[in-house]
């Protein structure tokens, strides 16, 4: 299963960005989709996750500013980021887990997309 992330870029503090991540391949079903981020010199951290039933979970630093959503028909997860801060600058990675057509489980990471918040 391959993941293709897009939507990163340079934005001023207080601005917004929308990230997308599309999964492709021999997918039978997806259980969870999520976004993580990694800033220079720091460990990768959870940003937000969503289950196939629509239940969401957010890291405290992004609550109220970021919204995760999913399109099950398109095997795509989105991250709407608003009120961005310089400390949100990082490489953002999407992660998806589920089962392929053979019913074997899979977990895949996207290639990462850079988000830079700076004036």
mmCIF file of N, CA and C in Angstrom:
data_model
loop_
_atom_site.group_PDB
_atom_site.id
_atom_site.type_symbol
_atom_site.label_atom_id
_atom_site.label_comp_id
_atom_site.label_asym_id
_atom_site.label_seq_id
_atom_site.Cartn_x
_atom_site.Cartn_y
_atom_site.Cartn_z
ATOM 1 N N UNK A 1 0.861 -1.175 0.000
ATOM 2 C CA UNK A 1 0.000 0.000 0.000
ATOM 3 C C UNK A 1 0.900 1.230 0.000
ATOM 4 N N UNK A 2 0.620 2.143 -0.896
ATOM 5 C CA UNK A 2 1.429 3.374 -0.998
ATOM 6 C C UNK A 2 0.595 4.560 -0.559
ATOM 7 N N UNK A 3 1.261 5.504 0.073
ATOM 8 C CA UNK A 3 0.614 6.729 0.511
ATOM 9 C C UNK A 3 1.261 7.920 -0.183
ATOM 10 N N UNK A 4 0.446 8.819 -0.674
ATOM 11 C CA UNK A 4 0.931 10.022 -1.337
ATOM 12 C C UNK A 4 0.394 11.229 -0.603
ATOM 13 N N UNK A 5 1.293 11.954 0.046
ATOM 14 C CA UNK A 5 0.891 13.139 0.809
ATOM 15 C C UNK A 5 1.170 14.397 0.002
ATOM 16 N N UNK A 6 0.346 15.406 0.222
ATOM 17 C CA UNK A 6 0.521 16.682 -0.461
ATOM 18 C C UNK A 6 -0.089 17.792 0.371
ATOM 19 N N UNK A 7 0.233 19.036 -0.009
ATOM 20 C CA UNK A 7 -0.410 20.177 0.614
ATOM 21 C C UNK A 7 0.463 21.004 1.531
ATOM 22 N N UNK A 8 1.699 20.579 1.776
ATOM 23 C CA UNK A 8 2.565 21.365 2.637
ATOM 24 C C UNK A 8 3.048 22.631 1.946
ATOM 25 N N UNK A 9 3.750 23.462 2.697
ATOM 26 C CA UNK A 9 4.274 24.684 2.127
ATOM 27 C C UNK A 9 4.653 25.680 3.189
ATOM 28 N N UNK A 10 4.869 26.913 2.742
ATOM 29 C CA UNK A 10 5.243 28.012 3.622
ATOM 30 C C UNK A 10 4.014 28.876 3.876
ATOM 31 N N UNK A 11 3.756 29.180 5.135
ATOM 32 C CA UNK A 11 2.598 29.982 5.491
ATOM 33 C C UNK A 11 2.979 30.905 6.642
ATOM 34 N N UNK A 12 2.337 32.059 6.700
ATOM 35 C CA UNK A 12 2.604 33.007 7.775
ATOM 36 C C UNK A 12 1.888 32.571 9.059
ATOM 37 N N UNK A 13 2.405 32.979 10.206
ATOM 38 C CA UNK A 13 1.712 32.685 11.459
ATOM 39 C C UNK A 13 0.264 33.160 11.407
ATOM 40 N N UNK A 14 -0.625 32.311 11.903
ATOM 41 C CA UNK A 14 -2.047 32.618 11.849
ATOM 42 C C UNK A 14 -2.736 32.124 10.594
ATOM 43 N N UNK A 15 -1.955 31.647 9.650
ATOM 44 C CA UNK A 15 -2.511 31.170 8.393
ATOM 45 C C UNK A 15 -3.019 29.742 8.464
ATOM 46 N N UNK A 16 -3.445 29.242 7.306
ATOM 47 C CA UNK A 16 -4.038 27.899 7.222
ATOM 48 C C UNK A 16 -3.404 27.102 6.089
ATOM 49 N N UNK A 17 -3.418 25.802 6.264
ATOM 50 C CA UNK A 17 -3.002 24.863 5.229
ATOM 51 C C UNK A 17 -3.859 23.617 5.336
ATOM 52 N N UNK A 18 -4.015 22.930 4.218
ATOM 53 C CA UNK A 18 -4.727 21.659 4.212
ATOM 54 C C UNK A 18 -3.837 20.584 3.616
ATOM 55 N N UNK A 19 -3.583 19.554 4.386
ATOM 56 C CA UNK A 19 -2.806 18.427 3.920
ATOM 57 C C UNK A 19 -3.739 17.305 3.470
ATOM 58 N N UNK A 20 -3.294 16.575 2.455
ATOM 59 C CA UNK A 20 -4.041 15.413 1.973
ATOM 60 C C UNK A 20 -3.104 14.222 1.888
ATOM 61 N N UNK A 21 -3.672 13.039 2.059
ATOM 62 C CA UNK A 21 -2.884 11.817 1.940
ATOM 63 C C UNK A 21 -3.788 10.733 1.372
ATOM 64 N N UNK A 22 -3.423 10.250 0.191
ATOM 65 C CA UNK A 22 -4.229 9.239 -0.480
ATOM 66 C C UNK A 22 -3.509 7.893 -0.447
ATOM 67 N N UNK A 23 -4.238 6.868 -0.063
ATOM 68 C CA UNK A 23 -3.695 5.511 -0.038
ATOM 69 C C UNK A 23 -4.119 4.771 -1.296
ATOM 70 N N UNK A 24 -3.189 4.016 -1.869
ATOM 71 C CA UNK A 24 -3.501 3.245 -3.069
ATOM 72 C C UNK A 24 -2.854 1.862 -2.970
ATOM 73 N N UNK A 25 -3.400 0.940 -3.736
ATOM 74 C CA UNK A 25 -2.896 -0.425 -3.699
ATOM 75 C C UNK A 25 -4.029 -1.398 -3.488
ATOM 76 N N UNK A 26 -3.668 -2.614 -3.117
ATOM 77 C CA UNK A 26 -4.657 -3.682 -2.956
ATOM 78 C C UNK A 26 -5.267 -3.623 -1.552
ATOM 79 N N UNK A 27 -6.070 -2.604 -1.341
ATOM 80 C CA UNK A 27 -6.641 -2.353 -0.022
ATOM 81 C C UNK A 27 -7.986 -3.036 0.120
ATOM 82 N N UNK A 28 -8.112 -3.842 1.165
ATOM 83 C CA UNK A 28 -9.406 -4.433 1.492
ATOM 84 C C UNK A 28 -10.193 -3.493 2.398
ATOM 85 N N UNK A 29 -9.510 -2.957 3.394
ATOM 86 C CA UNK A 29 -10.172 -2.044 4.313
ATOM 87 C C UNK A 29 -9.152 -1.283 5.148
ATOM 88 N N UNK A 30 -9.541 -0.111 5.577
ATOM 89 C CA UNK A 30 -8.687 0.736 6.402
ATOM 90 C C UNK A 30 -9.291 0.850 7.793
ATOM 91 N N UNK A 31 -8.446 0.709 8.813
ATOM 92 C CA UNK A 31 -8.902 0.838 10.199
ATOM 93 C C UNK A 31 -8.691 2.243 10.751
ATOM 94 N N UNK A 32 -7.468 2.731 10.603
ATOM 95 C CA UNK A 32 -7.109 4.023 11.169
ATOM 96 C C UNK A 32 -6.261 4.815 10.179
ATOM 97 N N UNK A 33 -6.425 6.117 10.219
ATOM 98 C CA UNK A 33 -5.594 7.027 9.433
ATOM 99 C C UNK A 33 -5.151 8.141 10.364
ATOM 100 N N UNK A 34 -3.929 8.619 10.140
ATOM 101 C CA UNK A 34 -3.454 9.646 11.054
ATOM 102 C C UNK A 34 -2.350 10.487 10.476
ATOM 103 N N UNK A 35 -2.055 11.540 11.203
ATOM 104 C CA UNK A 35 -0.964 12.448 10.864
ATOM 105 C C UNK A 35 -0.007 12.544 12.048
ATOM 106 N N UNK A 36 1.268 12.545 11.730
ATOM 107 C CA UNK A 36 2.332 12.722 12.700
ATOM 108 C C UNK A 36 3.258 13.808 12.171
ATOM 109 N N UNK A 37 4.089 14.353 13.027
ATOM 110 C CA UNK A 37 5.036 15.354 12.568
ATOM 111 C C UNK A 37 6.367 15.210 13.283
ATOM 112 N N UNK A 38 7.390 15.673 12.608
ATOM 113 C CA UNK A 38 8.734 15.607 13.174
ATOM 114 C C UNK A 38 9.476 16.894 12.853
ATOM 115 N N UNK A 39 9.827 17.611 13.895
ATOM 116 C CA UNK A 39 10.613 18.827 13.752
ATOM 117 C C UNK A 39 12.092 18.478 13.881
ATOM 118 N N UNK A 40 12.976 19.327 13.351
ATOM 119 C CA UNK A 40 14.412 19.040 13.436
ATOM 120 C C UNK A 40 14.871 18.833 14.874
ATOM 121 N N UNK A 41 15.584 17.748 15.116
ATOM 122 C CA UNK A 41 16.113 17.463 16.443
ATOM 123 C C UNK A 41 15.114 16.892 17.416
ATOM 124 N N UNK A 42 13.899 16.642 16.943
ATOM 125 C CA UNK A 42 12.854 16.115 17.828
ATOM 126 C C UNK A 42 12.348 14.775 17.312
ATOM 127 N N UNK A 43 11.701 14.041 18.205
ATOM 128 C CA UNK A 43 11.112 12.771 17.800
ATOM 129 C C UNK A 43 9.796 13.000 17.072
ATOM 130 N N UNK A 44 9.432 12.032 16.269
ATOM 131 C CA UNK A 44 8.144 12.095 15.582
ATOM 132 C C UNK A 44 7.038 12.014 16.626
ATOM 133 N N UNK A 45 6.021 12.854 16.462
ATOM 134 C CA UNK A 45 4.935 12.899 17.436
ATOM 135 C C UNK A 45 3.584 12.837 16.738
ATOM 136 N N UNK A 46 2.621 12.328 17.502
ATOM 137 C CA UNK A 46 1.257 12.254 17.016
ATOM 138 C C UNK A 46 0.667 13.645 16.863
ATOM 139 N N UNK A 47 -0.064 13.849 15.773
ATOM 140 C CA UNK A 47 -0.829 15.075 15.597
ATOM 141 C C UNK A 47 -2.318 14.775 15.763
ATOM 142 N N UNK A 48 -2.820 13.839 14.966
ATOM 143 C CA UNK A 48 -4.236 13.498 15.022
ATOM 144 C C UNK A 48 -4.467 12.162 14.332
ATOM 145 N N UNK A 49 -5.497 11.454 14.780
ATOM 146 C CA UNK A 49 -5.883 10.197 14.153
ATOM 147 C C UNK A 49 -7.392 10.147 13.985
ATOM 148 N N UNK A 50 -7.828 9.299 13.056
ATOM 149 C CA UNK A 50 -9.249 9.093 12.828
ATOM 150 C C UNK A 50 -9.466 7.626 12.498
ATOM 151 N N UNK A 51 -10.520 7.043 13.068
ATOM 152 C CA UNK A 51 -10.846 5.652 12.772
ATOM 153 C C UNK A 51 -11.796 5.592 11.584
ATOM 154 N N UNK A 52 -12.033 4.376 11.084
ATOM 155 C CA UNK A 52 -12.942 4.245 9.942
ATOM 156 C C UNK A 52 -14.379 4.564 10.342
ATOM 157 N N UNK A 53 -14.631 4.596 11.640
ATOM 158 C CA UNK A 53 -15.958 4.988 12.125
ATOM 159 C C UNK A 53 -16.067 6.483 12.359
ATOM 160 N N UNK A 54 -14.964 7.183 12.195
ATOM 161 C CA UNK A 54 -15.002 8.640 12.337
ATOM 162 C C UNK A 54 -14.588 9.176 13.689
ATOM 163 N N UNK A 55 -14.157 8.317 14.580
ATOM 164 C CA UNK A 55 -13.688 8.792 15.876
ATOM 165 C C UNK A 55 -12.315 9.445 15.733
ATOM 166 N N UNK A 56 -12.162 10.592 16.353
ATOM 167 C CA UNK A 56 -10.921 11.352 16.209
ATOM 168 C C UNK A 56 -10.193 11.519 17.539
ATOM 169 N N UNK A 57 -8.894 11.755 17.405
ATOM 170 C CA UNK A 57 -8.045 11.981 18.568
ATOM 171 C C UNK A 57 -7.011 13.028 18.177
ATOM 172 N N UNK A 58 -6.775 13.993 19.054
ATOM 173 C CA UNK A 58 -5.843 15.078 18.749
ATOM 174 C C UNK A 58 -4.811 15.232 19.866
ATOM 175 N N UNK A 59 -3.619 15.601 19.469
ATOM 176 C CA UNK A 59 -2.607 15.989 20.442
ATOM 177 C C UNK A 59 -3.007 17.320 21.050
ATOM 178 N N UNK A 60 -2.686 17.508 22.312
ATOM 179 C CA UNK A 60 -3.109 18.727 23.004
ATOM 180 C C UNK A 60 -2.677 20.012 22.291
ATOM 181 N N UNK A 61 -1.445 20.094 21.754
ATOM 182 C CA UNK A 61 -1.013 21.360 21.140
ATOM 183 C C UNK A 61 -1.830 21.795 19.921
ATOM 184 N N UNK A 62 -2.576 20.872 19.308
ATOM 185 C CA UNK A 62 -3.303 21.223 18.085
ATOM 186 C C UNK A 62 -4.814 21.238 18.279
ATOM 187 N N UNK A 63 -5.275 20.866 19.450
ATOM 188 C CA UNK A 63 -6.718 20.843 19.697
ATOM 189 C C UNK A 63 -7.316 22.227 19.490
ATOM 190 N N UNK A 64 -8.422 22.235 18.774
ATOM 191 C CA UNK A 64 -9.106 23.499 18.497
ATOM 192 C C UNK A 64 -8.565 24.248 17.302
ATOM 193 N N UNK A 65 -7.421 23.807 16.775
ATOM 194 C CA UNK A 65 -6.833 24.489 15.610
ATOM 195 C C UNK A 65 -6.770 23.577 14.382
ATOM 196 N N UNK A 66 -6.583 22.295 14.601
ATOM 197 C CA UNK A 66 -6.482 21.340 13.494
ATOM 198 C C UNK A 66 -7.722 20.451 13.466
ATOM 199 N N UNK A 67 -8.100 20.045 12.261
ATOM 200 C CA UNK A 67 -9.222 19.126 12.092
ATOM 201 C C UNK A 67 -8.824 18.012 11.136
ATOM 202 N N UNK A 68 -8.966 16.777 11.590
ATOM 203 C CA UNK A 68 -8.683 15.612 10.740
ATOM 204 C C UNK A 68 -10.002 15.073 10.202
ATOM 205 N N UNK A 69 -9.995 14.673 8.950
ATOM 206 C CA UNK A 69 -11.182 14.076 8.352
ATOM 207 C C UNK A 69 -10.745 13.018 7.355
ATOM 208 N N UNK A 70 -11.668 12.150 7.013
ATOM 209 C CA UNK A 70 -11.347 11.075 6.089
ATOM 210 C C UNK A 70 -12.444 10.853 5.074
ATOM 211 N N UNK A 71 -12.044 10.374 3.920
ATOM 212 C CA UNK A 71 -12.985 9.991 2.872
ATOM 213 C C UNK A 71 -12.753 8.504 2.613
ATOM 214 N N UNK A 72 -13.620 7.670 3.177
ATOM 215 C CA UNK A 72 -13.418 6.224 3.072
ATOM 216 C C UNK A 72 -13.490 5.748 1.619
ATOM 217 N N UNK A 73 -14.327 6.367 0.822
ATOM 218 C CA UNK A 73 -14.476 5.945 -0.574
ATOM 219 C C UNK A 73 -13.203 6.218 -1.377
ATOM 220 N N UNK A 74 -12.482 7.256 -0.987
ATOM 221 C CA UNK A 74 -11.260 7.631 -1.704
ATOM 222 C C UNK A 74 -9.996 7.185 -0.978
ATOM 223 N N UNK A 75 -10.154 6.520 0.172
ATOM 224 C CA UNK A 75 -8.995 6.107 0.979
ATOM 225 C C UNK A 75 -8.051 7.279 1.222
ATOM 226 N N UNK A 76 -8.639 8.400 1.573
ATOM 227 C CA UNK A 76 -7.880 9.641 1.725
ATOM 228 C C UNK A 76 -8.148 10.260 3.090
ATOM 229 N N UNK A 77 -7.095 10.788 3.691
ATOM 230 C CA UNK A 77 -7.220 11.488 4.957
ATOM 231 C C UNK A 77 -6.732 12.923 4.767
ATOM 232 N N UNK A 78 -7.386 13.841 5.433
ATOM 233 C CA UNK A 78 -7.066 15.261 5.328
ATOM 234 C C UNK A 78 -6.716 15.812 6.710
ATOM 235 N N UNK A 79 -5.927 16.867 6.699
ATOM 236 C CA UNK A 79 -5.648 17.590 7.928
ATOM 237 C C UNK A 79 -5.776 19.077 7.628
ATOM 238 N N UNK A 80 -6.827 19.678 8.129
ATOM 239 C CA UNK A 80 -7.031 21.123 7.996
ATOM 240 C C UNK A 80 -6.360 21.791 9.181
ATOM 241 N N UNK A 81 -5.392 22.639 8.886
ATOM 242 C CA UNK A 81 -4.619 23.304 9.933
ATOM 243 C C UNK A 81 -4.910 24.801 9.877
ATOM 244 N N UNK A 82 -5.336 25.351 10.991
ATOM 245 C CA UNK A 82 -5.638 26.767 11.085
ATOM 246 C C UNK A 82 -4.877 27.380 12.251
ATOM 247 N N UNK A 83 -4.846 28.699 12.259
ATOM 248 C CA UNK A 83 -4.142 29.426 13.330
ATOM 249 C C UNK A 83 -2.737 28.846 13.541
ATOM 250 N N UNK A 84 -2.048 28.675 12.448
ATOM 251 C CA UNK A 84 -0.733 28.024 12.520
ATOM 252 C C UNK A 84 0.269 28.896 13.266
ATOM 253 N N UNK A 85 1.161 28.205 13.966
ATOM 254 C CA UNK A 85 2.196 28.844 14.777
ATOM 255 C C UNK A 85 3.573 28.388 14.295
ATOM 256 N N UNK A 86 4.590 29.164 14.551
ATOM 257 C CA UNK A 86 5.940 28.716 14.155
ATOM 258 C C UNK A 86 6.297 27.337 14.705
ATOM 259 N N UNK A 87 5.817 27.021 15.887
ATOM 260 C CA UNK A 87 6.134 25.711 16.479
ATOM 261 C C UNK A 87 5.427 24.543 15.791
ATOM 262 N N UNK A 88 4.525 24.848 14.864
ATOM 263 C CA UNK A 88 3.901 23.797 14.059
ATOM 264 C C UNK A 88 4.787 23.390 12.883
ATOM 265 N N UNK A 89 5.853 24.119 12.658
ATOM 266 C CA UNK A 89 6.751 23.801 11.553
ATOM 267 C C UNK A 89 7.391 22.437 11.756
ATOM 268 N N UNK A 90 7.273 21.596 10.749
ATOM 269 C CA UNK A 90 7.784 20.224 10.834
ATOM 270 C C UNK A 90 7.530 19.528 9.506
ATOM 271 N N UNK A 91 8.076 18.339 9.378
ATOM 272 C CA UNK A 91 7.676 17.454 8.290
ATOM 273 C C UNK A 91 6.496 16.632 8.801
ATOM 274 N N UNK A 92 5.422 16.672 8.059
ATOM 275 C CA UNK A 92 4.202 15.973 8.439
ATOM 276 C C UNK A 92 4.103 14.661 7.656
ATOM 277 N N UNK A 93 3.854 13.589 8.387
ATOM 278 C CA UNK A 93 3.740 12.258 7.796
ATOM 279 C C UNK A 93 2.340 11.696 8.029
ATOM 280 N N UNK A 94 1.790 11.065 6.995
ATOM 281 C CA UNK A 94 0.531 10.362 7.191
ATOM 282 C C UNK A 94 0.823 8.884 7.441
ATOM 283 N N UNK A 95 -0.097 8.262 8.137
ATOM 284 C CA UNK A 95 0.022 6.853 8.487
ATOM 285 C C UNK A 95 -1.338 6.197 8.350
ATOM 286 N N UNK A 96 -1.352 5.034 7.731
ATOM 287 C CA UNK A 96 -2.605 4.311 7.515
ATOM 288 C C UNK A 96 -2.386 2.845 7.870
ATOM 289 N N UNK A 97 -3.365 2.228 8.546
ATOM 290 C CA UNK A 97 -3.293 0.792 8.786
ATOM 291 C C UNK A 97 -4.628 0.150 8.454
ATOM 292 N N UNK A 98 -4.564 -1.111 8.074
ATOM 293 C CA UNK A 98 -5.759 -1.839 7.691
ATOM 294 C C UNK A 98 -5.411 -3.217 7.207
ATOM 295 N N UNK A 99 -6.151 -3.699 6.219
ATOM 296 C CA UNK A 99 -5.890 -5.019 5.632
ATOM 297 C C UNK A 99 -5.906 -4.926 4.119
ATOM 298 N N UNK A 100 -5.047 -5.690 3.489
ATOM 299 C CA UNK A 100 -5.029 -5.763 2.040
ATOM 300 C C UNK A 100 -6.004 -6.849 1.584
ATOM 301 N N UNK A 101 -6.105 -7.035 0.277
ATOM 302 C CA UNK A 101 -7.097 -7.961 -0.270
ATOM 303 C C UNK A 101 -6.921 -9.380 0.237
ATOM 304 N N UNK A 102 -5.687 -9.789 0.515
ATOM 305 C CA UNK A 102 -5.434 -11.130 1.047
ATOM 306 C C UNK A 102 -5.782 -11.242 2.518
ATOM 307 N N UNK A 103 -6.252 -10.128 3.089
ATOM 308 C CA UNK A 103 -6.630 -10.010 4.488
ATOM 309 C C UNK A 103 -5.438 -9.887 5.420
ATOM 310 N N UNK A 104 -4.238 -9.807 4.860
ATOM 311 C CA UNK A 104 -3.070 -9.562 5.699
ATOM 312 C C UNK A 104 -3.098 -8.104 6.154
ATOM 313 N N UNK A 105 -2.656 -7.851 7.380
ATOM 314 C CA UNK A 105 -2.638 -6.472 7.866
ATOM 315 C C UNK A 105 -1.506 -5.669 7.232
ATOM 316 N N UNK A 106 -1.692 -4.391 7.153
ATOM 317 C CA UNK A 106 -0.637 -3.514 6.680
ATOM 318 C C UNK A 106 -0.629 -2.235 7.499
ATOM 319 N N UNK A 107 0.510 -1.587 7.496
ATOM 320 C CA UNK A 107 0.651 -0.253 8.088
ATOM 321 C C UNK A 107 1.682 0.479 7.244
ATOM 322 N N UNK A 108 1.312 1.624 6.727
ATOM 323 C CA UNK A 108 2.180 2.349 5.810
ATOM 324 C C UNK A 108 2.349 3.789 6.219
ATOM 325 N N UNK A 109 3.513 4.346 5.868
ATOM 326 C CA UNK A 109 3.808 5.757 6.088
ATOM 327 C C UNK A 109 3.930 6.473 4.751
ATOM 328 N N UNK A 110 3.469 7.689 4.716
ATOM 329 C CA UNK A 110 3.679 8.536 3.564
ATOM 330 C C UNK A 110 5.089 9.092 3.549
ATOM 331 N N UNK A 111 5.428 9.814 2.482
ATOM 332 C CA UNK A 111 6.799 10.282 2.295
ATOM 333 C C UNK A 111 7.114 11.546 3.076
ATOM 334 N N UNK A 112 6.105 12.176 3.650
ATOM 335 C CA UNK A 112 6.333 13.398 4.411
ATOM 336 C C UNK A 112 6.166 14.634 3.550
ATOM 337 N N UNK A 113 5.580 15.643 4.139
ATOM 338 C CA UNK A 113 5.418 16.924 3.462
ATOM 339 C C UNK A 113 5.799 18.034 4.443
ATOM 340 N N UNK A 114 6.608 18.972 3.972
ATOM 341 C CA UNK A 114 7.148 20.017 4.837
ATOM 342 C C UNK A 114 6.137 21.127 5.053
ATOM 343 N N UNK A 115 5.946 21.486 6.307
ATOM 344 C CA UNK A 115 5.134 22.649 6.674
ATOM 345 C C UNK A 115 6.042 23.626 7.409
ATOM 346 N N UNK A 116 6.110 24.844 6.894
ATOM 347 C CA UNK A 116 6.925 25.878 7.511
ATOM 348 C C UNK A 116 6.053 27.082 7.813
ATOM 349 N N UNK A 117 6.039 27.474 9.081
ATOM 350 C CA UNK A 117 5.242 28.622 9.515
ATOM 351 C C UNK A 117 6.217 29.724 9.909
ATOM 352 N N UNK A 118 6.243 30.762 9.104
ATOM 353 C CA UNK A 118 7.224 31.819 9.326
ATOM 354 C C UNK A 118 6.765 33.100 8.654
ATOM 355 N N UNK A 119 7.126 34.223 9.257
ATOM 356 C CA UNK A 119 6.825 35.508 8.643
ATOM 357 C C UNK A 119 7.993 35.980 7.806
#
